[in-house]
Short mmCIF file of C-alpha atoms and ligand atoms in Angstrom, two decimals:
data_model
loop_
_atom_site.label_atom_id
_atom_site.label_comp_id
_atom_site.label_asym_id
_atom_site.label_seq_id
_atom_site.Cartn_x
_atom_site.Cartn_y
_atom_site.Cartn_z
CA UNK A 11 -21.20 40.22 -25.63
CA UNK A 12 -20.90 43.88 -24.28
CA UNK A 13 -22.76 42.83 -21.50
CA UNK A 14 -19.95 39.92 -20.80
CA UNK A 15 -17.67 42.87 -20.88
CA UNK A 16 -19.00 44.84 -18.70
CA UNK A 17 -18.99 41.76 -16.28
CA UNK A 18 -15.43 40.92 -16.90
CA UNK A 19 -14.53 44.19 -16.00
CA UNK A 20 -16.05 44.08 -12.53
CA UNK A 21 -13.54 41.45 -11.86
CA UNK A 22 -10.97 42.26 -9.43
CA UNK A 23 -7.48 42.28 -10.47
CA UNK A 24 -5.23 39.46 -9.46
CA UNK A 25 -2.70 41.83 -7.06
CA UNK A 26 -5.23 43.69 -5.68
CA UNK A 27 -7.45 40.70 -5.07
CA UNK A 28 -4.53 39.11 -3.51
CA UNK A 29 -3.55 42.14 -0.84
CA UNK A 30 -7.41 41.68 0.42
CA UNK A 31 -6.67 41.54 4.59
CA UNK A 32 -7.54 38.18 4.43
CA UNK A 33 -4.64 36.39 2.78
CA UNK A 34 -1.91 37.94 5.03
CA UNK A 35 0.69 35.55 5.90
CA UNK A 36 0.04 33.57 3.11
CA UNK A 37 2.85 33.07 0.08
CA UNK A 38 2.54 35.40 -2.33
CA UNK A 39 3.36 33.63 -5.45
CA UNK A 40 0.64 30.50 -4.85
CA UNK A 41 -1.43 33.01 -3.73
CA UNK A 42 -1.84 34.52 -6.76
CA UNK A 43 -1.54 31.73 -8.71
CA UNK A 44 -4.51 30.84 -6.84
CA UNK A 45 -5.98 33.97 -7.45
CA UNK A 46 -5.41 33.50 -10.89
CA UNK A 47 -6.96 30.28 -11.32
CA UNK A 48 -10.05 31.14 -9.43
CA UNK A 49 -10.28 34.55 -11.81
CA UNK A 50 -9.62 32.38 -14.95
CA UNK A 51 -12.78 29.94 -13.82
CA UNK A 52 -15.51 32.62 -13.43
CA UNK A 53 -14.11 34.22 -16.53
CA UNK A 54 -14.67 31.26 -18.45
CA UNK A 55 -17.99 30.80 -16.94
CA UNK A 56 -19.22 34.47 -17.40
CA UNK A 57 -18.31 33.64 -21.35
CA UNK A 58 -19.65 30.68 -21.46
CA UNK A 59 -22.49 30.17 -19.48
CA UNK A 60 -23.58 33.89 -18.92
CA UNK A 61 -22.86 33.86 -14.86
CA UNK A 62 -22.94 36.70 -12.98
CA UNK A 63 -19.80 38.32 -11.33
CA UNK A 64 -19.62 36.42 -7.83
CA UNK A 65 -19.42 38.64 -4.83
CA UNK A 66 -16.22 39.97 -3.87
CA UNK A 67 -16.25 37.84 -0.57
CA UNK A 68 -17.36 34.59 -2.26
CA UNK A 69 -14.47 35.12 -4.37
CA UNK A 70 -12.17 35.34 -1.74
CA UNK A 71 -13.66 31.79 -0.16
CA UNK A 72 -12.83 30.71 -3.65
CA UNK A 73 -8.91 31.70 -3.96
CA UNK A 74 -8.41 30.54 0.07
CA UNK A 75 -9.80 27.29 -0.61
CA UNK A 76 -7.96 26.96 -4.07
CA UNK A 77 -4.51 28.59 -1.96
CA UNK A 78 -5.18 25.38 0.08
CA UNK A 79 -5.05 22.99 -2.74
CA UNK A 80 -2.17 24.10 -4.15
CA UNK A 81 -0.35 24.26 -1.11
CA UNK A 82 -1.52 20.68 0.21
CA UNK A 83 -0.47 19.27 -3.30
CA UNK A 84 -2.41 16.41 -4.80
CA UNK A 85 -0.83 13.85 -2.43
CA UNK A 86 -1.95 14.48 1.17
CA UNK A 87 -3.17 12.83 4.12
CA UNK A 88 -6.31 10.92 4.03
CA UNK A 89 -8.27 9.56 7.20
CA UNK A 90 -8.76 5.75 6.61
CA UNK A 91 -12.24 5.18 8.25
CA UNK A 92 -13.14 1.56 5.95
CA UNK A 93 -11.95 -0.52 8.19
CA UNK A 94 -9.25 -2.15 6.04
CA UNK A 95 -5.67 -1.72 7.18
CA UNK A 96 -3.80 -2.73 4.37
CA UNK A 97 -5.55 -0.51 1.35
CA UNK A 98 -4.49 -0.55 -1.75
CA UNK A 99 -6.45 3.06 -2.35
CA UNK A 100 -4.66 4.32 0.37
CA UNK A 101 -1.35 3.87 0.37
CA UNK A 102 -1.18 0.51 1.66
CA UNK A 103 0.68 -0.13 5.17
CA UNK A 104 1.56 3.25 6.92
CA UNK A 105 4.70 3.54 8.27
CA UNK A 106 6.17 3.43 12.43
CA UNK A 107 6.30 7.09 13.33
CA UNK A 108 9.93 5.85 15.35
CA UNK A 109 11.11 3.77 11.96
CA UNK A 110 10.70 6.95 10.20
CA UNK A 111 12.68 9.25 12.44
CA UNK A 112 15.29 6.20 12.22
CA UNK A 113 15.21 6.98 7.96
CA UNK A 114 15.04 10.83 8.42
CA UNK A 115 18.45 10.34 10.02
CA UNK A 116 20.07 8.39 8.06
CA UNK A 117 18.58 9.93 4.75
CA UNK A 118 18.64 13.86 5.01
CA UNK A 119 22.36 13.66 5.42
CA UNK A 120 24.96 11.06 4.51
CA UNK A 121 25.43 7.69 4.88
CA UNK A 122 27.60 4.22 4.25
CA UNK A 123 24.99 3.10 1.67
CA UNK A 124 27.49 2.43 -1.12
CA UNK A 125 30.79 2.57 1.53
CA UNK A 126 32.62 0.28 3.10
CA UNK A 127 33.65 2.39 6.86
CA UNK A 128 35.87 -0.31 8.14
CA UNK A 129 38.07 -0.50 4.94
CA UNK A 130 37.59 3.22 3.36
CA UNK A 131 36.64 0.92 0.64
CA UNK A 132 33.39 1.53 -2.18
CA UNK A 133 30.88 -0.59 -0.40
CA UNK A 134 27.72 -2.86 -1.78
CA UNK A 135 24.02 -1.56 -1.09
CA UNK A 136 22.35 -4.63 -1.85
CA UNK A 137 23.97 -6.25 1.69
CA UNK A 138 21.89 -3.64 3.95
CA UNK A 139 18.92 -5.68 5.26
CA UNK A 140 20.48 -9.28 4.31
CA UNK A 141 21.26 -9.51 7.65
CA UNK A 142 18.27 -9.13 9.52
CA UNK A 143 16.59 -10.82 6.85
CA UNK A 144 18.65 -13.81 7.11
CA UNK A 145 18.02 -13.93 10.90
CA UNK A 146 14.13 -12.99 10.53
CA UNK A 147 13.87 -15.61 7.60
CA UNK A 148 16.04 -18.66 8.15
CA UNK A 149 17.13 -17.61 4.60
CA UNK A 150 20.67 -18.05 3.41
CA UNK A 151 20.97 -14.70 1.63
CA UNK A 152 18.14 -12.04 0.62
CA UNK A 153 17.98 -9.05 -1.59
CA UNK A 154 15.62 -6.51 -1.57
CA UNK A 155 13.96 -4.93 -4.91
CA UNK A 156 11.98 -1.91 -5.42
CA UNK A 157 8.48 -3.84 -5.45
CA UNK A 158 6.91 -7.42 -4.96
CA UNK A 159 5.86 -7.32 -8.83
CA UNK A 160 9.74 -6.55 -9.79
CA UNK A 161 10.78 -9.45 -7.67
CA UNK A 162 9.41 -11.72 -9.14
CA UNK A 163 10.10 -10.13 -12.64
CA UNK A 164 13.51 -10.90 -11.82
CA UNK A 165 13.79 -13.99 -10.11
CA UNK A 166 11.64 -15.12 -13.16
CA UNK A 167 14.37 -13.29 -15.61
CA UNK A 168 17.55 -14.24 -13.98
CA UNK A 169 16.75 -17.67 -13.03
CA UNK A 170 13.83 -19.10 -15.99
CA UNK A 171 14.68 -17.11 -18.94
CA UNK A 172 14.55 -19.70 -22.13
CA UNK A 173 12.89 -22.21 -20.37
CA UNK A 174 10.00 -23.29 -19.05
CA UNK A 175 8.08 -22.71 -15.71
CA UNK A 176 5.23 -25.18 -14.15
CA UNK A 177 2.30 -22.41 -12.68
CA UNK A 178 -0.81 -24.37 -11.46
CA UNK A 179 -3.78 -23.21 -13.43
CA UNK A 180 -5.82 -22.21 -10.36
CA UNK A 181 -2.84 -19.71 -9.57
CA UNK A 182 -2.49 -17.53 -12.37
CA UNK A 183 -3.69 -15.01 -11.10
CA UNK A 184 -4.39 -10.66 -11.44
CA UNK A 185 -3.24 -8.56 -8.72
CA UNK A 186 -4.58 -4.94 -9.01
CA UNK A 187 -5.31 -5.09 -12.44
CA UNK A 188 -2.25 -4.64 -14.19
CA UNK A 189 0.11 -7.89 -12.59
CA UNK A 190 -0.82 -10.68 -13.81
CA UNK A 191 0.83 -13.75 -13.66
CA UNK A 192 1.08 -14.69 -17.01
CA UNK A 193 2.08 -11.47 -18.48
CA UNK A 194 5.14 -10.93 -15.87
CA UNK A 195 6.09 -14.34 -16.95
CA UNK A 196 5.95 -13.77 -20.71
CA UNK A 197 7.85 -10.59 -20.57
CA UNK A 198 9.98 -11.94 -18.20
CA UNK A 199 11.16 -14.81 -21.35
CA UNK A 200 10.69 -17.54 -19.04
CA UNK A 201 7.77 -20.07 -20.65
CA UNK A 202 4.74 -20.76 -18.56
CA UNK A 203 3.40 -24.06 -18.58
CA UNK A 204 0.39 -24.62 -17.03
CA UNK A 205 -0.62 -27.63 -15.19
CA UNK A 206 -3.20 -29.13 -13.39
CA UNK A 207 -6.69 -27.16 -13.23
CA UNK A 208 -8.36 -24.63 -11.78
CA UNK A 209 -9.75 -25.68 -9.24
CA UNK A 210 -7.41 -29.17 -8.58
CA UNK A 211 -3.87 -29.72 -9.11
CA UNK A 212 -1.58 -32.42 -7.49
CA UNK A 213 2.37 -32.61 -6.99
CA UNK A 214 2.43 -35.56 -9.84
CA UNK A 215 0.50 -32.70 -12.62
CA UNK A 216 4.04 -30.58 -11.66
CA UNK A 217 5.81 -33.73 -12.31
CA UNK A 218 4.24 -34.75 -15.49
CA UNK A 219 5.48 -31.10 -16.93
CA UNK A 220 8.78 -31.50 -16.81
CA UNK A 221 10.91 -31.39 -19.96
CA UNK A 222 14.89 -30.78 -20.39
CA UNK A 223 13.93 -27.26 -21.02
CA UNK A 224 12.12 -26.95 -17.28
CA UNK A 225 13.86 -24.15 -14.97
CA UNK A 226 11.71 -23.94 -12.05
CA UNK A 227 8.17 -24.88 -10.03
CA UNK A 228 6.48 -21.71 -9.24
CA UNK A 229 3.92 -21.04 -6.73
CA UNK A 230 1.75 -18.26 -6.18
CA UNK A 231 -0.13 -16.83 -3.46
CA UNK A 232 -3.87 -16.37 -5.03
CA UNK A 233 -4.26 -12.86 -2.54
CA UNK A 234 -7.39 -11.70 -3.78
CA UNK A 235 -9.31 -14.82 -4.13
CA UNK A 236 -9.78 -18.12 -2.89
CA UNK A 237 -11.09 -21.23 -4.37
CA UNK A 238 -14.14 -22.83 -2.17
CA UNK A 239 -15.61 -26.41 -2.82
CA UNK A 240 -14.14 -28.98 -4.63
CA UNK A 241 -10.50 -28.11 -4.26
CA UNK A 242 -6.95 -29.35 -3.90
CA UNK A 243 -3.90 -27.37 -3.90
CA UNK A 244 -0.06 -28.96 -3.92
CA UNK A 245 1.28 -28.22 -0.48
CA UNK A 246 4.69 -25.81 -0.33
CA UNK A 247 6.96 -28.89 1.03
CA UNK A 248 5.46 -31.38 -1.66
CA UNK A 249 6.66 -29.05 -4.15
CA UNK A 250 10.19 -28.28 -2.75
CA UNK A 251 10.54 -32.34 -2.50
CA UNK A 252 9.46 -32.59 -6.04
CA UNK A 253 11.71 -30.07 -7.39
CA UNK A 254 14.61 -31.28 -5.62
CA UNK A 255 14.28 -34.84 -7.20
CA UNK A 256 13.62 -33.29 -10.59
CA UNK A 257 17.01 -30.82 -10.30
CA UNK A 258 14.55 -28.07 -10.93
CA UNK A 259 14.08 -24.47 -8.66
CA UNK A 260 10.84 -24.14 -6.58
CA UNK A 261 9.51 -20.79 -5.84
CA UNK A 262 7.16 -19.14 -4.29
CA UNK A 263 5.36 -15.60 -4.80
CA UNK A 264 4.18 -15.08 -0.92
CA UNK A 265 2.30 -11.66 -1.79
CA UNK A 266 2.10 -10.59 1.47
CA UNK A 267 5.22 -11.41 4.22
CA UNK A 268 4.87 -12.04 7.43
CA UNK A 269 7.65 -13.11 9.94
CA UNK A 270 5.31 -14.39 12.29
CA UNK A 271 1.41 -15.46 12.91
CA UNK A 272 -0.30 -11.90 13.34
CA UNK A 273 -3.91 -12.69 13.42
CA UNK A 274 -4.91 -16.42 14.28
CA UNK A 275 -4.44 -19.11 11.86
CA UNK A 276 -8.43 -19.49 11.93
CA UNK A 277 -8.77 -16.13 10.41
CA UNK A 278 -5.48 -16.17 8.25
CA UNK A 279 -4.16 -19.50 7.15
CA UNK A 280 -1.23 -17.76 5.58
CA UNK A 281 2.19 -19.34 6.31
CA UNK A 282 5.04 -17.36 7.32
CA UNK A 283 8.24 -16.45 5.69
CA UNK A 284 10.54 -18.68 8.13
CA UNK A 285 7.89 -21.74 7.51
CA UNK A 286 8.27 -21.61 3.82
CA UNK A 287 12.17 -21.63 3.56
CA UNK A 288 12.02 -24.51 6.48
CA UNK A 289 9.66 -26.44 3.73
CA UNK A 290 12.74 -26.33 1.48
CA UNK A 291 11.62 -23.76 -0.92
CA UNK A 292 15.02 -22.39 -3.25
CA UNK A 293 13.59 -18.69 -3.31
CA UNK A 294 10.59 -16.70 -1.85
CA UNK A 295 9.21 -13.06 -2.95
CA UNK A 296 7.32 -10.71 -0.63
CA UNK A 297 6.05 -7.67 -0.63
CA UNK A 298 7.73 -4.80 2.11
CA UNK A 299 4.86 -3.44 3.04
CA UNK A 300 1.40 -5.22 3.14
CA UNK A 301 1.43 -7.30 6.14
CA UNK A 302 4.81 -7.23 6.98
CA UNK A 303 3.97 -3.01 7.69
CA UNK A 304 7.69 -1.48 6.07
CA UNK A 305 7.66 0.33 3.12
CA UNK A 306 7.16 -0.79 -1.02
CA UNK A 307 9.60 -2.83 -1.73
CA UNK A 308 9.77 -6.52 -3.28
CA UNK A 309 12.41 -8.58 -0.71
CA UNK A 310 13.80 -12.06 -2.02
CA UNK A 311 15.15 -14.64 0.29
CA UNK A 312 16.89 -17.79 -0.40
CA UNK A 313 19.72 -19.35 -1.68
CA UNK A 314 22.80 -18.24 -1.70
CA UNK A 315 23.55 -18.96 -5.06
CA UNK A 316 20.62 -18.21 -6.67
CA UNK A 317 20.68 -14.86 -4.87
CA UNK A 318 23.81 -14.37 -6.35
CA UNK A 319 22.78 -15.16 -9.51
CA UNK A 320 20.55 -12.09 -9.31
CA UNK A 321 22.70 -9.91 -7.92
CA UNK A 322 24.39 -9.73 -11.25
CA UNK A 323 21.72 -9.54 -13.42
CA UNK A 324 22.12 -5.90 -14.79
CA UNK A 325 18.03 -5.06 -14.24
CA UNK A 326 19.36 -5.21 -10.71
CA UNK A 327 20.26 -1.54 -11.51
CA UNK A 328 16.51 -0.64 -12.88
CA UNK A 329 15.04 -1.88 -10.18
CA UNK A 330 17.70 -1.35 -6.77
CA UNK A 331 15.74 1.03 -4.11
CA UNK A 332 16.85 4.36 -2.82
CA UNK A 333 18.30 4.43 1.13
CA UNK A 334 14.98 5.46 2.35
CA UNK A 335 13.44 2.01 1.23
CA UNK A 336 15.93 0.38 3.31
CA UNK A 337 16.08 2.61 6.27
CA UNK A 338 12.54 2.02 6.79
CA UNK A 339 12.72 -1.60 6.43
CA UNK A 340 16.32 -1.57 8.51
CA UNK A 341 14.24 0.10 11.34
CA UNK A 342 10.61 -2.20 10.54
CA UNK A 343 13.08 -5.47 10.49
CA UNK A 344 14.73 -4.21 13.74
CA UNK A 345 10.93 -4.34 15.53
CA UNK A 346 10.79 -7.50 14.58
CA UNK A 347 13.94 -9.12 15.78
CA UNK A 348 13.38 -7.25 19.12
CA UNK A 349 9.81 -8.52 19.22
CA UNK A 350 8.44 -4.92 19.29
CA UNK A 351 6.91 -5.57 15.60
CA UNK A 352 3.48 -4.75 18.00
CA UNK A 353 3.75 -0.89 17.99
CA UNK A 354 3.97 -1.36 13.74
CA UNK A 355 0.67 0.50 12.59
CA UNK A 356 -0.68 -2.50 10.30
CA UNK A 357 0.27 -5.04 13.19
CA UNK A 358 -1.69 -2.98 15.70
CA UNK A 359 -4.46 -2.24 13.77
CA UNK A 360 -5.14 -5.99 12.99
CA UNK A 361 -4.91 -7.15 16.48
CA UNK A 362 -6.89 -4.41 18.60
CA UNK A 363 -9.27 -6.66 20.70
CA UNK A 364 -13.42 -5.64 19.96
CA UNK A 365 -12.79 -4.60 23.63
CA UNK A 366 -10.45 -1.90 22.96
CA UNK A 367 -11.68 -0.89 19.35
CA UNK A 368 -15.67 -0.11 21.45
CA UNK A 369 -13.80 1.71 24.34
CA UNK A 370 -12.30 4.02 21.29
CA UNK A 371 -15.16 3.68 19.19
CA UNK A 372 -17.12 5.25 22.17
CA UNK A 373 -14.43 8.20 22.86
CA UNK A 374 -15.20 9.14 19.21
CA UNK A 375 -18.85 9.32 19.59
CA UNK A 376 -18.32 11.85 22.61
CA UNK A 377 -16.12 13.76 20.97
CA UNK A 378 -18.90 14.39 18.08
CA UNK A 379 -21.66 16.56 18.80
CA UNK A 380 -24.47 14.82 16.10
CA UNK A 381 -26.76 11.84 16.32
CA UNK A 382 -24.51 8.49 16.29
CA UNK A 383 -25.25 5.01 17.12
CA UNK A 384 -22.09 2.18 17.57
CA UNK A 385 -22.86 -1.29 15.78
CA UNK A 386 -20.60 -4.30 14.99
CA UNK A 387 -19.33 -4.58 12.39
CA UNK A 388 -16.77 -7.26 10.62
CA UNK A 389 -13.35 -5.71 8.56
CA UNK A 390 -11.42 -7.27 6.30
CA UNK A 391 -7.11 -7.59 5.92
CA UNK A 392 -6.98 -5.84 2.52
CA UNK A 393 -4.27 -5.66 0.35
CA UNK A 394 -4.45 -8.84 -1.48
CA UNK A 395 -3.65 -10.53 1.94
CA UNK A 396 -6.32 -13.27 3.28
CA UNK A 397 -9.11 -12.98 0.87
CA UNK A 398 -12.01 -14.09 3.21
CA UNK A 399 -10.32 -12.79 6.75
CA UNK A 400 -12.82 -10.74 8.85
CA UNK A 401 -12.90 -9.61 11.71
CA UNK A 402 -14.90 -8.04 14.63
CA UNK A 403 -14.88 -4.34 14.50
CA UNK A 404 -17.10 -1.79 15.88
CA UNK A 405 -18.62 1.61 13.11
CA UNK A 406 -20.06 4.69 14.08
CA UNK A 407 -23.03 5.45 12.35
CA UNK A 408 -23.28 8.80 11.59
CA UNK A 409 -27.04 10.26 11.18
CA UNK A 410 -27.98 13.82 9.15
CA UNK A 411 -30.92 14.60 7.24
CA UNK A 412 -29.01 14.07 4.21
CA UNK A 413 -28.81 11.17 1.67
CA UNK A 414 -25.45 8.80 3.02
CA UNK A 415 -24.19 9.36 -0.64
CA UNK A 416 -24.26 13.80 0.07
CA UNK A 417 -22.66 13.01 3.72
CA UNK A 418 -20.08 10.52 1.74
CA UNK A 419 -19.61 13.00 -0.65
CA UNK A 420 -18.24 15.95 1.97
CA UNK A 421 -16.29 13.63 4.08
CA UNK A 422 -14.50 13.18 1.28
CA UNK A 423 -13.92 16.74 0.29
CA UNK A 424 -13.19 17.92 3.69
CA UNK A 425 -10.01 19.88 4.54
CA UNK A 426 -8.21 16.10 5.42
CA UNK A 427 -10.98 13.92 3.56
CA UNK A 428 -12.16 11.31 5.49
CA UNK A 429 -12.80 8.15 3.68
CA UNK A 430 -16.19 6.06 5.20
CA UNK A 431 -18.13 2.79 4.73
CA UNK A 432 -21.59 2.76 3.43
CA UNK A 433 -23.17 0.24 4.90
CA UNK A 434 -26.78 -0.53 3.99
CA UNK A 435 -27.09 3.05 3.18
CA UNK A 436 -25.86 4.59 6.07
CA UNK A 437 -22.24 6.15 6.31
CA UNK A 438 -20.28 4.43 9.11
CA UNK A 439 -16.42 5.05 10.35
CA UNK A 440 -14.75 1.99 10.92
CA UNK A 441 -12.74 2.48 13.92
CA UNK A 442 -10.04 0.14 13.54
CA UNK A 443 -8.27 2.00 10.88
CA UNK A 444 -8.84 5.27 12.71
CA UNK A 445 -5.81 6.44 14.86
CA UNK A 446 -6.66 8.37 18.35
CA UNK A 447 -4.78 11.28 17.23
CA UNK A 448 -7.13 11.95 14.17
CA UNK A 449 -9.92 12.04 16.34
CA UNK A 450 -10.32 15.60 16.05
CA UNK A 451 -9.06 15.45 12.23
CA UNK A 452 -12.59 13.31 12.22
CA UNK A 453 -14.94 15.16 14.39
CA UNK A 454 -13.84 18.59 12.01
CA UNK A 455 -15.33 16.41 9.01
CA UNK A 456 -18.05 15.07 10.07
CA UNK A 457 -19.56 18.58 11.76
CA UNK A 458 -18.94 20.11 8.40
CA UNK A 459 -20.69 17.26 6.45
CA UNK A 460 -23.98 16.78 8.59
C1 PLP B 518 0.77 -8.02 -4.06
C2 PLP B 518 1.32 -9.12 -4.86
C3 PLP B 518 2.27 -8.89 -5.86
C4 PLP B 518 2.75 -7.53 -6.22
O1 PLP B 518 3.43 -6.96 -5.14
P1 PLP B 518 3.74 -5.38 -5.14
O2 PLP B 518 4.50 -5.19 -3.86
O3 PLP B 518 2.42 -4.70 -5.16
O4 PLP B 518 4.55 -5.08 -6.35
C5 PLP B 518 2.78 -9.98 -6.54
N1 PLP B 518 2.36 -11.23 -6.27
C6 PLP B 518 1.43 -11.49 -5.32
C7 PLP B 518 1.01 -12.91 -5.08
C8 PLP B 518 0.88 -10.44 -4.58
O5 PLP B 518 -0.04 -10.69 -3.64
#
């Protein structure tokens, strides 16, 4: 114990440990909180665990390293080297640099979101976006939400509550562990009733449900699986037809959104927004970002009426977005309708030809001074969107002495982590998800981790 004393006396104290020559220019209050933290840490471990006081210059690594964490925060950038532009992990769809700018404008000062200019009259926030959504849809009205999972929370609660709703069986699905079908639907109050099977269900097993208590036909998008083999699925247009000659609502839970074909319908058979309300479905729910490349948000398009209807629901209020959520999907909606929906991030990234991903795949590789070999290599959509899509890609393999799970392991905890592939034990960076301004971001990582 005196020993430990003597030890923790040794220790520098936090203002004169913060005036080393080292931290000049730095903020002085997270510096020492940094300071602070670091000194708290060997403290503990001195009492603990016996250590030895660390050298006055390894503490300073320490407190500069720990400044850097608490000035980064604990959300940051990330470089997304897996391949997989729509990740969950990472923060799904990025957004347009120019959309942005378009937000920063209209967000960091004032703006008509609740007022009416024309009239000098209180104005309505849910109309922003119906517009272009109307036009990019076919849709008679649309309202946007703050997610995909709220949408359909309530569409289900506005339009099923009290009454039952036919789900096929092979579509009850989990999204991302805590949406599952089911469970929106109970707390919702509307009453699921399932029909048809798992793997088979026809238009007459919707038909056979229905009851004077029966609200709506519901369809949902199975995103993260699909069902190979011996299987049968009721078409979009069968169902609208159905529930049109039963007086009933048919809707669909898209997941993902997409305004037009992307990727080719042999790698995504996923219809498009405009397809399903030409099919005659009442309502649709999509998700903003995903394939569609805005921002989180849940968008609903449909009938007018039935829009209505949930307009003045009062959860409308719980879950209405903010004016950044619909400046960045003003501006993403905007690239669509001029056909410029190209230069979105997600779009780009899932349409770069193999030629064009190699030519950048080898830029990379002579940017980086250690051993790296190019292969081919297949990524997938991600995101819950086109379960079995993959594509050609191109990885770098990088090559160190090291185990792939050590290399992993520092690309990771680099200054702007870099997140890899293993594949059969070796760490590759798929380049499709890697932007040519991050090169450098990249090269910084992976000479500090081999
Ligand atoms: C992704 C998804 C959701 C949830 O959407 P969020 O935007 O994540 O809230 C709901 N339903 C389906 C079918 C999905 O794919």
């Amino acid at each position: 114990m005196n020993n430990n004393n003597e030890k923790l006396r040794k220790l520098p104290q936090i203002d004169k440990l913060a005036s080393a020559p080292e931290f000049t220019g730095l903020n002085s209050v997270l510096l020492k909180k940094a300071a602070r933290n670091v000194l708290e840490n060997i403290r503990c471990d001195i009492i603990d665990k016996d250590t030895e006081v660390p050298d006055l210059q390894i503490i300073i690594q320490e407190v500069k390293s720990e400044y850097h964490k608490l000035t980064r925060g604990t959300l940051h950038k990330v470089i997304n080297a897996t391949g997989v532009p729509i990740h969950t992990n990472l923060g799904r769809s990025p957004i347009d640099k120019s959309v942005l700018e378009e937000a920063i404008e209209i967000s960091s000062g004032y703006s008509n979101l609740e007022y009416d200019v024309a009239n000098g009259k209180r104005g309505d926030r849910y109309h922003h976006t119906a517009q272009y959504l109307c036009e990019l849809t076919g849709a008679e009205d649309a309202i946007v939400v703050n997610n995909n999972a709220s949408a359909v929370f309530i569409i289900l609660n506005t339009l099923a509550r009290n009454k039952e709703v036919a789900v096929s069986r092979g579509e009850l699905v989990e999204i991302g562990g805590s949406f599952r079908v089911p469970d929106v639907m109970s707390r919702s109050g509307a009453k699921l009733v399932e029909v048809g099977s798992t793997n088979k269900t026809r238009i007459s097993d919707y038909a056979g449900s229905v009851s004077s208590k029966t609200a709506m036909f519901m369809k949902v998008h199975k995103s993260n699986y699909e069902i190979v083999g011996f299987s049968e699925e009721t078409s979009l247009d069968e169902i609208a037809r159905e529930a049109k000659h039963q007086g009933v609502i048919s809707y669909y839970d898209a997941g993902s959104g997409l305004f037009r074909k992307i990727i080719p319908e042999s790698v995504c058979g996923d219809q498009t927004i405009p397809e399903v309300i030409s099919k005659g479905i009442d309502i649709v729910s999509f998700s903003g970002d995903k394939m569609l490349g805005g921002c989180q948000a849940g968008i609903i398009a449909g009938k007018k009426d039935l829009i209505k209807k949930i307009k003045k629901n009062p959860l409308m209020r719980m879950l209405r977005v903010d004016k950044l959520t619909l400046a960045v999907l003003q501006g993403t909606f905007r690239k669509y309708l001029e056909r410029n929906d190209n230069e979105l991030p997600v779009n780009r990234m899932l349409t770069e030809p193999p030629e064009s991903l190699f030519k950048r795949a080898e830029k990379l590789v002579s940017m980086l001074s250690c051993k790296t070999t190019i292969i081919k290599i297949k990524s997938t959509v991600g995101g819950g969107s086109c379960p079995l899509a993959e594509q050609d890609s191109y990885g770098i393999i990088v090559h160190s002495g090291k185990r792939s799970s050590a290399v992993d392991k520092c690309l990771r905890n680099a200054a702007t982590p870099v997140v890899a592939r293993i594949i059969d034990d070796k760490v590759v960076l798929d380049i499709r998800t890697i932007d040519e301004q991050e090169y450098t971001i990249v090269c910084e990582a992976v000479e500090g981790a081999v």
